[in-house]
PDB file of C-alpha atoms in Angstrom:
ATOM      1  CA  MET S   1     256.003 -79.068 178.336  1.00  0.00           C
ATOM      2  CA  LEU S   2     254.769 -81.382 175.578  1.00  0.00           C
ATOM      3  CA  CYS S   3     252.050 -83.839 176.423  1.00  0.00           C
ATOM      4  CA  PRO S   4     252.035 -86.723 173.910  1.00  0.00           C
ATOM      5  CA  VAL S   5     248.771 -88.683 174.020  1.00  0.00           C
ATOM      6  CA  SER S   6     247.145 -91.201 171.686  1.00  0.00           C
ATOM      7  CA  VAL S   7     243.715 -89.465 171.729  1.00  0.00           C
ATOM      8  CA  PHE S   8     242.438 -86.230 173.283  1.00  0.00           C
ATOM      9  CA  ALA S   9     238.813 -85.866 174.268  1.00  0.00           C
ATOM     10  CA  THR S  10     236.478 -84.832 177.070  1.00  0.00           C
ATOM     11  CA  ASP S  11     237.827 -87.071 179.875  1.00  0.00           C
ATOM     12  CA  VAL S  12     240.234 -84.155 180.384  1.00  0.00           C
ATOM     13  CA  ALA S  13     237.752 -81.404 181.214  1.00  0.00           C
ATOM     14  CA  GLY S  14     238.038 -78.036 179.527  1.00  0.00           C
ATOM     15  CA  GLY S  15     240.707 -75.901 181.189  1.00  0.00           C
ATOM     16  CA  GLU S  16     242.408 -78.818 182.950  1.00  0.00           C
ATOM     17  CA  THR S  17     246.221 -78.845 183.115  1.00  0.00           C
ATOM     18  CA  CYS S  18     247.950 -81.680 181.298  1.00  0.00           C
ATOM     19  CA  ASP S  19     249.908 -82.956 184.326  1.00  0.00           C
ATOM     20  CA  THR S  20     250.287 -86.000 186.589  1.00  0.00           C
ATOM     21  CA  ASN S  21     247.364 -85.009 188.841  1.00  0.00           C
ATOM     22  CA  VAL S  22     245.004 -85.173 185.872  1.00  0.00           C
ATOM     23  CA  LEU S  23     246.510 -88.038 183.862  1.00  0.00           C
ATOM     24  CA  ASN S  24     247.557 -90.171 186.875  1.00  0.00           C
ATOM     25  CA  THR S  25     250.959 -90.808 185.271  1.00  0.00           C
ATOM     26  CA  ASP S  26     254.062 -88.878 184.300  1.00  0.00           C
ATOM     27  CA  THR S  27     254.965 -91.105 181.359  1.00  0.00           C
ATOM     28  CA  GLY S  28     253.169 -91.645 178.078  1.00  0.00           C
ATOM     29  CA  PRO S  29     251.303 -92.714 176.158  1.00  0.00           C
ATOM     30  CA  VAL S  30     247.957 -92.082 177.893  1.00  0.00           C
ATOM     31  CA  ASN S  31     244.715 -93.313 176.360  1.00  0.00           C
ATOM     32  CA  LEU S  32     241.760 -90.969 176.765  1.00  0.00           C
ATOM     33  CA  ARG S  33     238.160 -91.974 176.134  1.00  0.00           C
ATOM     34  CA  ALA S  34     235.554 -89.539 174.789  1.00  0.00           C
ATOM     35  CA  GLU S  35     232.440 -89.150 176.940  1.00  0.00           C
ATOM     36  CA  PHE S  36     229.263 -87.518 175.734  1.00  0.00           C
ATOM     37  CA  GLU S  37     226.007 -86.401 177.312  1.00  0.00           C
ATOM     38  CA  PRO S  38     222.810 -85.483 175.434  1.00  0.00           C
ATOM     39  CA  GLU S  39     222.208 -81.782 174.968  1.00  0.00           C
ATOM     40  CA  THR S  40     219.001 -80.110 176.107  1.00  0.00           C
ATOM     41  CA  ILE S  41     217.535 -77.370 173.889  1.00  0.00           C
ATOM     42  CA  ASN S  42     214.883 -74.870 175.007  1.00  0.00           C
ATOM     43  CA  LEU S  43     211.779 -74.726 172.793  1.00  0.00           C
ATOM     44  CA  ARG S  44     209.309 -71.981 171.854  1.00  0.00           C
ATOM     45  CA  TRP S  45     206.250 -72.683 169.709  1.00  0.00           C
ATOM     46  CA  TYR S  46     204.938 -70.163 167.155  1.00  0.00           C
ATOM     47  CA  ASN S  47     201.695 -70.185 165.200  1.00  0.00           C
ATOM     48  CA  ASN S  48     202.732 -67.847 162.388  1.00  0.00           C
ATOM     49  CA  ASN S  49     203.514 -64.668 164.390  1.00  0.00           C
ATOM     50  CA  THR S  50     201.944 -65.738 167.675  1.00  0.00           C
ATOM     51  CA  LEU S  51     204.121 -67.147 170.448  1.00  0.00           C
ATOM     52  CA  LEU S  52     201.917 -69.919 171.828  1.00  0.00           C
ATOM     53  CA  ASP S  53     201.218 -70.165 175.528  1.00  0.00           C
ATOM     54  CA  THR S  54     203.106 -73.097 177.001  1.00  0.00           C
ATOM     55  CA  THR S  55     201.098 -75.674 178.926  1.00  0.00           C
ATOM     56  CA  SER S  56     201.844 -78.857 180.801  1.00  0.00           C
ATOM     57  CA  THR S  57     200.993 -80.824 177.656  1.00  0.00           C
ATOM     58  CA  ASN S  58     203.716 -79.174 175.546  1.00  0.00           C
ATOM     59  CA  SER S  59     207.453 -79.726 175.854  1.00  0.00           C
ATOM     60  CA  ASN S  60     209.343 -76.525 176.659  1.00  0.00           C
ATOM     61  CA  ASP S  61     212.665 -78.207 175.982  1.00  0.00           C
ATOM     62  CA  CYS S  62     213.954 -81.332 174.292  1.00  0.00           C
ATOM     63  CA  THR S  63     216.833 -83.665 175.026  1.00  0.00           C
ATOM     64  CA  TYR S  64     218.482 -85.453 172.125  1.00  0.00           C
ATOM     65  CA  ASP S  65     217.014 -88.902 171.364  1.00  0.00           C
ATOM     66  CA  THR S  66     214.013 -88.444 173.667  1.00  0.00           C
ATOM     67  CA  PRO S  67     210.355 -87.836 172.647  1.00  0.00           C
ATOM     68  CA  ILE S  68     208.729 -84.406 172.967  1.00  0.00           C
ATOM     69  CA  ASN S  69     205.075 -83.450 173.369  1.00  0.00           C
ATOM     70  CA  LEU S  70     203.843 -81.294 170.487  1.00  0.00           C
ATOM     71  CA  PRO S  71     201.145 -78.626 170.880  1.00  0.00           C
ATOM     72  CA  ALA S  72     197.819 -79.172 169.173  1.00  0.00           C
ATOM     73  CA  ASN S  73     198.012 -78.496 165.447  1.00  0.00           C
ATOM     74  CA  PRO S  74     197.297 -74.807 164.776  1.00  0.00           C
ATOM     75  CA  THR S  75     194.636 -73.903 162.228  1.00  0.00           C
ATOM     76  CA  LYS S  76     194.306 -71.193 159.595  1.00  0.00           C
ATOM     77  CA  PRO S  77     191.208 -70.771 157.380  1.00  0.00           C
ATOM     78  CA  GLY S  78     191.905 -71.953 153.840  1.00  0.00           C
ATOM     79  CA  TYR S  79     195.181 -73.694 154.752  1.00  0.00           C
ATOM     80  CA  LYS S  80     196.256 -77.218 155.673  1.00  0.00           C
ATOM     81  CA  PHE S  81     198.734 -77.707 158.518  1.00  0.00           C
ATOM     82  CA  LYS S  82     201.893 -79.429 157.193  1.00  0.00           C
ATOM     83  CA  GLY S  83     203.941 -79.712 160.370  1.00  0.00           C
ATOM     84  CA  TRP S  84     206.394 -77.787 162.518  1.00  0.00           C
ATOM     85  CA  LYS S  85     209.439 -76.069 161.020  1.00  0.00           C
ATOM     86  CA  ILE S  86     212.522 -74.774 162.808  1.00  0.00           C
ATOM     87  CA  ARG S  87     212.675 -70.965 163.035  1.00  0.00           C
ATOM     88  CA  PRO S  88     216.182 -69.538 163.543  1.00  0.00           C
ATOM     89  CA  GLU S  89     216.724 -66.778 166.091  1.00  0.00           C
ATOM     90  CA  TYR S  90     217.904 -63.196 165.639  1.00  0.00           C
ATOM     91  CA  ASP S  91     219.009 -60.600 168.180  1.00  0.00           C
ATOM     92  CA  PHE S  92     216.355 -57.910 167.690  1.00  0.00           C
ATOM     93  CA  SER S  93     218.342 -55.487 169.858  1.00  0.00           C
ATOM     94  CA  THR S  94     220.727 -55.060 166.900  1.00  0.00           C
ATOM     95  CA  LEU S  95     217.932 -53.701 164.689  1.00  0.00           C
ATOM     96  CA  SER S  96     217.811 -50.007 163.936  1.00  0.00           C
ATOM     97  CA  THR S  97     214.828 -47.975 165.147  1.00  0.00           C
ATOM     98  CA  PRO S  98     214.091 -45.368 162.478  1.00  0.00           C
ATOM     99  CA  ASN S  99     210.554 -44.390 161.550  1.00  0.00           C
ATOM    100  CA  ARG S 100     208.796 -47.293 159.872  1.00  0.00           C
ATOM    101  CA  ILE S 101     207.856 -47.097 156.188  1.00  0.00           C
ATOM    102  CA  HIS S 102     204.511 -48.952 156.211  1.00  0.00           C
ATOM    103  CA  ARG S 103     202.439 -50.856 158.738  1.00  0.00           C
ATOM    104  CA  TRP S 104     199.676 -53.473 158.651  1.00  0.00           C
ATOM    105  CA  VAL S 105     197.287 -54.799 161.328  1.00  0.00           C
ATOM    106  CA  LYS S 106     194.638 -57.515 161.267  1.00  0.00           C
ATOM    107  CA  HIS S 107     192.232 -57.147 164.171  1.00  0.00           C
ATOM    108  CA  ASN S 108     188.754 -58.590 164.737  1.00  0.00           C
ATOM    109  CA  SER S 109     188.798 -59.845 161.110  1.00  0.00           C
ATOM    110  CA  LYS S 110     189.364 -56.271 159.873  1.00  0.00           C
ATOM    111  CA  CYS S 111     192.484 -54.964 158.163  1.00  0.00           C
ATOM    112  CA  TYR S 112     194.292 -51.654 158.575  1.00  0.00           C
ATOM    113  CA  TYR S 113     197.119 -50.224 156.478  1.00  0.00           C
ATOM    114  CA  ASP S 114     199.214 -47.192 157.529  1.00  0.00           C
ATOM    115  CA  ASP S 115     196.194 -45.231 158.821  1.00  0.00           C
ATOM    116  CA  MET S 116     195.283 -47.407 161.801  1.00  0.00           C
ATOM    117  CA  SER S 117     191.823 -45.829 162.104  1.00  0.00           C
ATOM    118  CA  GLU S 118     190.697 -46.675 158.548  1.00  0.00           C
ATOM    119  CA  VAL S 119     189.560 -50.172 157.557  1.00  0.00           C
ATOM    120  CA  VAL S 120     190.896 -51.386 154.201  1.00  0.00           C
ATOM    121  CA  GLU S 121     190.423 -54.478 152.039  1.00  0.00           C
ATOM    122  CA  CYS S 122     192.139 -57.575 153.447  1.00  0.00           C
ATOM    123  CA  ASP S 123     194.165 -58.235 150.279  1.00  0.00           C
ATOM    124  CA  ASP S 124     197.139 -60.602 149.890  1.00  0.00           C
ATOM    125  CA  SER S 125     199.465 -58.198 151.711  1.00  0.00           C
ATOM    126  CA  PHE S 126     197.709 -59.364 154.922  1.00  0.00           C
ATOM    127  CA  ASP S 127     198.011 -63.107 154.190  1.00  0.00           C
ATOM    128  CA  ASP S 128     200.966 -63.490 156.585  1.00  0.00           C
ATOM    129  CA  LEU S 129     198.963 -62.076 159.508  1.00  0.00           C
ATOM    130  CA  ASN S 130     196.600 -63.852 161.849  1.00  0.00           C
ATOM    131  CA  ASN S 131     193.919 -62.010 163.815  1.00  0.00           C
ATOM    132  CA  GLY S 132     195.671 -59.801 166.373  1.00  0.00           C
ATOM    133  CA  ASP S 133     198.922 -59.632 164.365  1.00  0.00           C
ATOM    134  CA  TRP S 134     200.778 -56.587 163.116  1.00  0.00           C
ATOM    135  CA  LYS S 135     203.815 -55.923 160.940  1.00  0.00           C
ATOM    136  CA  MET S 136     205.830 -52.891 159.921  1.00  0.00           C
ATOM    137  CA  THR S 137     208.437 -52.388 157.234  1.00  0.00           C
ATOM    138  CA  PHE S 138     211.720 -50.559 157.605  1.00  0.00           C
ATOM    139  CA  SER S 139     214.543 -49.860 155.199  1.00  0.00           C
ATOM    140  CA  PHE S 140     216.219 -53.065 156.428  1.00  0.00           C
ATOM    141  CA  GLY S 141     213.245 -55.486 156.467  1.00  0.00           C
ATOM    142  CA  THR S 142     209.910 -56.354 158.077  1.00  0.00           C
ATOM    143  CA  VAL S 143     209.180 -56.845 161.776  1.00  0.00           C
ATOM    144  CA  TYR S 144     206.147 -58.881 162.894  1.00  0.00           C
ATOM    145  CA  GLY S 145     204.348 -58.995 166.218  1.00  0.00           C
ATOM    146  CA  ILE S 146     201.177 -59.449 168.203  1.00  0.00           C
ATOM    147  CA  GLY S 147     199.102 -57.390 170.607  1.00  0.00           C
ATOM    148  CA  ILE S 148     196.672 -58.349 173.353  1.00  0.00           C
ATOM    149  CA  LYS S 149     194.231 -56.591 175.636  1.00  0.00           C
ATOM    150  CA  SER S 150     194.878 -57.606 179.236  1.00  0.00           C
ATOM    151  CA  SER S 151     193.636 -56.899 182.742  1.00  0.00           C
ATOM    152  CA  THR S 152     197.286 -56.708 183.825  1.00  0.00           C
ATOM    153  CA  PRO S 153     198.084 -52.996 184.268  1.00  0.00           C
ATOM    154  CA  GLY S 154     201.185 -51.285 183.000  1.00  0.00           C
ATOM    155  CA  THR S 155     202.565 -48.155 184.624  1.00  0.00           C
ATOM    156  CA  SER S 156     204.575 -46.613 181.777  1.00  0.00           C
ATOM    157  CA  VAL S 157     205.043 -46.952 178.017  1.00  0.00           C
ATOM    158  CA  GLY S 158     207.793 -49.446 177.240  1.00  0.00           C
ATOM    159  CA  GLU S 159     207.512 -51.355 180.535  1.00  0.00           C
ATOM    160  CA  ILE S 160     208.341 -55.062 180.192  1.00  0.00           C
ATOM    161  CA  GLY S 161     205.903 -57.415 181.937  1.00  0.00           C
ATOM    162  CA  ASN S 162     204.002 -60.684 181.931  1.00  0.00           C
ATOM    163  CA  PRO S 163     200.368 -59.854 181.136  1.00  0.00           C
ATOM    164  CA  SER S 164     197.473 -62.275 181.263  1.00  0.00           C
ATOM    165  CA  ASN S 165     195.601 -62.750 178.001  1.00  0.00           C
ATOM    166  CA  ASN S 166     192.055 -62.083 179.160  1.00  0.00           C
ATOM    167  CA  ALA S 167     190.653 -59.116 177.249  1.00  0.00           C
ATOM    168  CA  GLY S 168     191.158 -56.329 179.794  1.00  0.00           C
ATOM    169  CA  SER S 169     191.769 -52.645 179.092  1.00  0.00           C
ATOM    170  CA  TYR S 170     195.590 -52.598 178.930  1.00  0.00           C
ATOM    171  CA  CYS S 171     197.396 -53.032 175.613  1.00  0.00           C
ATOM    172  CA  TRP S 172     200.555 -55.179 175.570  1.00  0.00           C
ATOM    173  CA  CYS S 173     202.697 -55.845 172.499  1.00  0.00           C
ATOM    174  CA  MET S 174     205.411 -58.312 171.506  1.00  0.00           C
ATOM    175  CA  ALA S 175     207.765 -58.445 168.499  1.00  0.00           C
ATOM    176  CA  THR S 176     207.822 -62.073 167.332  1.00  0.00           C
ATOM    177  CA  GLY S 177     209.384 -62.205 163.866  1.00  0.00           C
ATOM    178  CA  TYR S 178     211.803 -60.504 161.473  1.00  0.00           C
ATOM    179  CA  ILE S 179     212.443 -60.984 157.744  1.00  0.00           C
ATOM    180  CA  PRO S 180     215.468 -59.073 156.375  1.00  0.00           C
ATOM    181  CA  ASN S 181     215.178 -57.517 152.927  1.00  0.00           C
ATOM    182  CA  GLY S 182     216.127 -59.990 150.217  1.00  0.00           C
ATOM    183  CA  SER S 183     215.382 -63.002 152.423  1.00  0.00           C
ATOM    184  CA  ASN S 184     212.421 -65.353 152.850  1.00  0.00           C
ATOM    185  CA  ILE S 185     213.547 -66.556 156.285  1.00  0.00           C
ATOM    186  CA  LYS S 186     211.520 -65.362 159.259  1.00  0.00           C
ATOM    187  CA  TYR S 187     213.634 -65.116 162.411  1.00  0.00           C
ATOM    188  CA  ALA S 188     212.345 -65.350 165.985  1.00  0.00           C
ATOM    189  CA  PRO S 189     213.696 -63.007 168.685  1.00  0.00           C
ATOM    190  CA  THR S 190     216.307 -64.417 171.036  1.00  0.00           C
ATOM    191  CA  ASN S 191     214.498 -62.705 173.901  1.00  0.00           C
ATOM    192  CA  PRO S 192     210.734 -62.396 173.269  1.00  0.00           C
ATOM    193  CA  HIS S 193     208.955 -60.238 175.839  1.00  0.00           C
ATOM    194  CA  TRP S 194     205.734 -58.297 176.363  1.00  0.00           C
ATOM    195  CA  VAL S 195     205.917 -54.499 176.367  1.00  0.00           C
ATOM    196  CA  TYR S 196     203.223 -52.198 177.726  1.00  0.00           C
ATOM    197  CA  ARG S 197     201.778 -49.705 175.258  1.00  0.00           C
ATOM    198  CA  ASP S 198     198.646 -47.880 176.534  1.00  0.00           C
ATOM    199  CA  THR S 199     194.951 -48.143 177.398  1.00  0.00           C
ATOM    200  CA  SER S 200     193.798 -47.333 173.879  1.00  0.00           C
ATOM    201  CA  PRO S 201     190.834 -49.449 172.696  1.00  0.00           C
ATOM    202  CA  TYR S 202     192.675 -49.881 169.380  1.00  0.00           C
ATOM    203  CA  CYS S 203     195.056 -52.649 170.391  1.00  0.00           C
ATOM    204  CA  PRO S 204     196.999 -54.073 168.529  1.00  0.00           C
ATOM    205  CA  ASN S 205     196.769 -51.043 166.203  1.00  0.00           C
ATOM    206  CA  THR S 206     198.930 -49.005 168.589  1.00  0.00           C
ATOM    207  CA  CYS S 207     201.692 -51.653 168.718  1.00  0.00           C
ATOM    208  CA  ASN S 208     203.447 -50.346 165.622  1.00  0.00           C
ATOM    209  CA  TYR S 209     203.446 -46.614 166.319  1.00  0.00           C
ATOM    210  CA  ASP S 210     206.627 -44.588 165.893  1.00  0.00           C
ATOM    211  CA  GLU S 211     207.535 -43.906 169.502  1.00  0.00           C
ATOM    212  CA  GLY S 212     211.201 -44.050 170.577  1.00  0.00           C
ATOM    213  CA  VAL S 213     211.083 -45.477 174.122  1.00  0.00           C
ATOM    214  CA  PHE S 214     208.401 -48.024 173.236  1.00  0.00           C
ATOM    215  CA  ARG S 215     210.137 -49.146 170.029  1.00  0.00           C
ATOM    216  CA  ARG S 216     213.486 -49.602 171.741  1.00  0.00           C
ATOM    217  CA  SER S 217     211.865 -51.662 174.496  1.00  0.00           C
ATOM    218  CA  LEU S 218     209.975 -53.716 171.901  1.00  0.00           C
ATOM    219  CA  PHE S 219     213.283 -54.618 170.236  1.00  0.00           C
ATOM    220  CA  GLY S 220     215.015 -55.272 173.580  1.00  0.00           C
ATOM    221  CA  GLN S 221     217.268 -52.204 173.484  1.00  0.00           C
ATOM    222  CA  SER S 222     218.321 -50.140 176.470  1.00  0.00           C
ATOM    223  CA  ASP S 223     216.791 -46.666 176.664  1.00  0.00           C
ATOM    224  CA  SER S 224     220.082 -44.776 176.649  1.00  0.00           C
TER     225      SER S 224
END
C-alpha cells in the first residue's frame, strides 16, 4: 500500500503502521507535524587522566538549552586553566592486550620509567601525567590511567569494584584515556571502572604490569 503524505515526521512514532488507526483517515493528503524533545547527555569530568569524583555541585548530565554546573577549575603547576574540552569516547574492550612496550608512573612527585622500583628524572615524557597517573605504550598507541590506595578490600586480581579514595592498603586502578598512534586525540573509555590489583605499597606503580587477567579486566574485556 502506498501512503501519500505532505510531510513525514515524528507524530507517527517509529515502527507505527501507516493505516487509518494511526492517521485517523483513509484518504489523503495527511499533514504531519514534527515534534521534538530536548536530549539529555550523560557527563563525566576529567582532570587530565583523572576521572573526577562527582558531587552534588556538579552536573552529571545536561539537557539541551539548559544550564549545567561546572566543577571547580582544576589546577596544574606551571599551567593556566583554559576551559573544558569535549573528549570523545572509545571502546577499550576492542584494544589488544599484548605485553606493553614502555611504561611511566608519577607518584608522590617522583617519576618511574619501565623499572617501577627505580626513580628517574621527571623529564618532558612525564608532562602528560599528574601525581598518581600512569601510562603504557603498545604497538597500537598509549593507554593512560590512575591508581589509588583504598581501605576498600578486593578479593582477587581483576575484580571490578567501587573503592573509596582514602589512602588504605588496597590498590585499585582505572584506565582513563587512550591515544592511538598517529593521533593527538585522547579518548575516554565508554565504560570506566575500578579494577583491584593488590596490596603492594607501590600503587599506582603496579597498575601497568603485564598480567593477563588484570589487563583484560582493566580494558573491560571478558576473561575467556
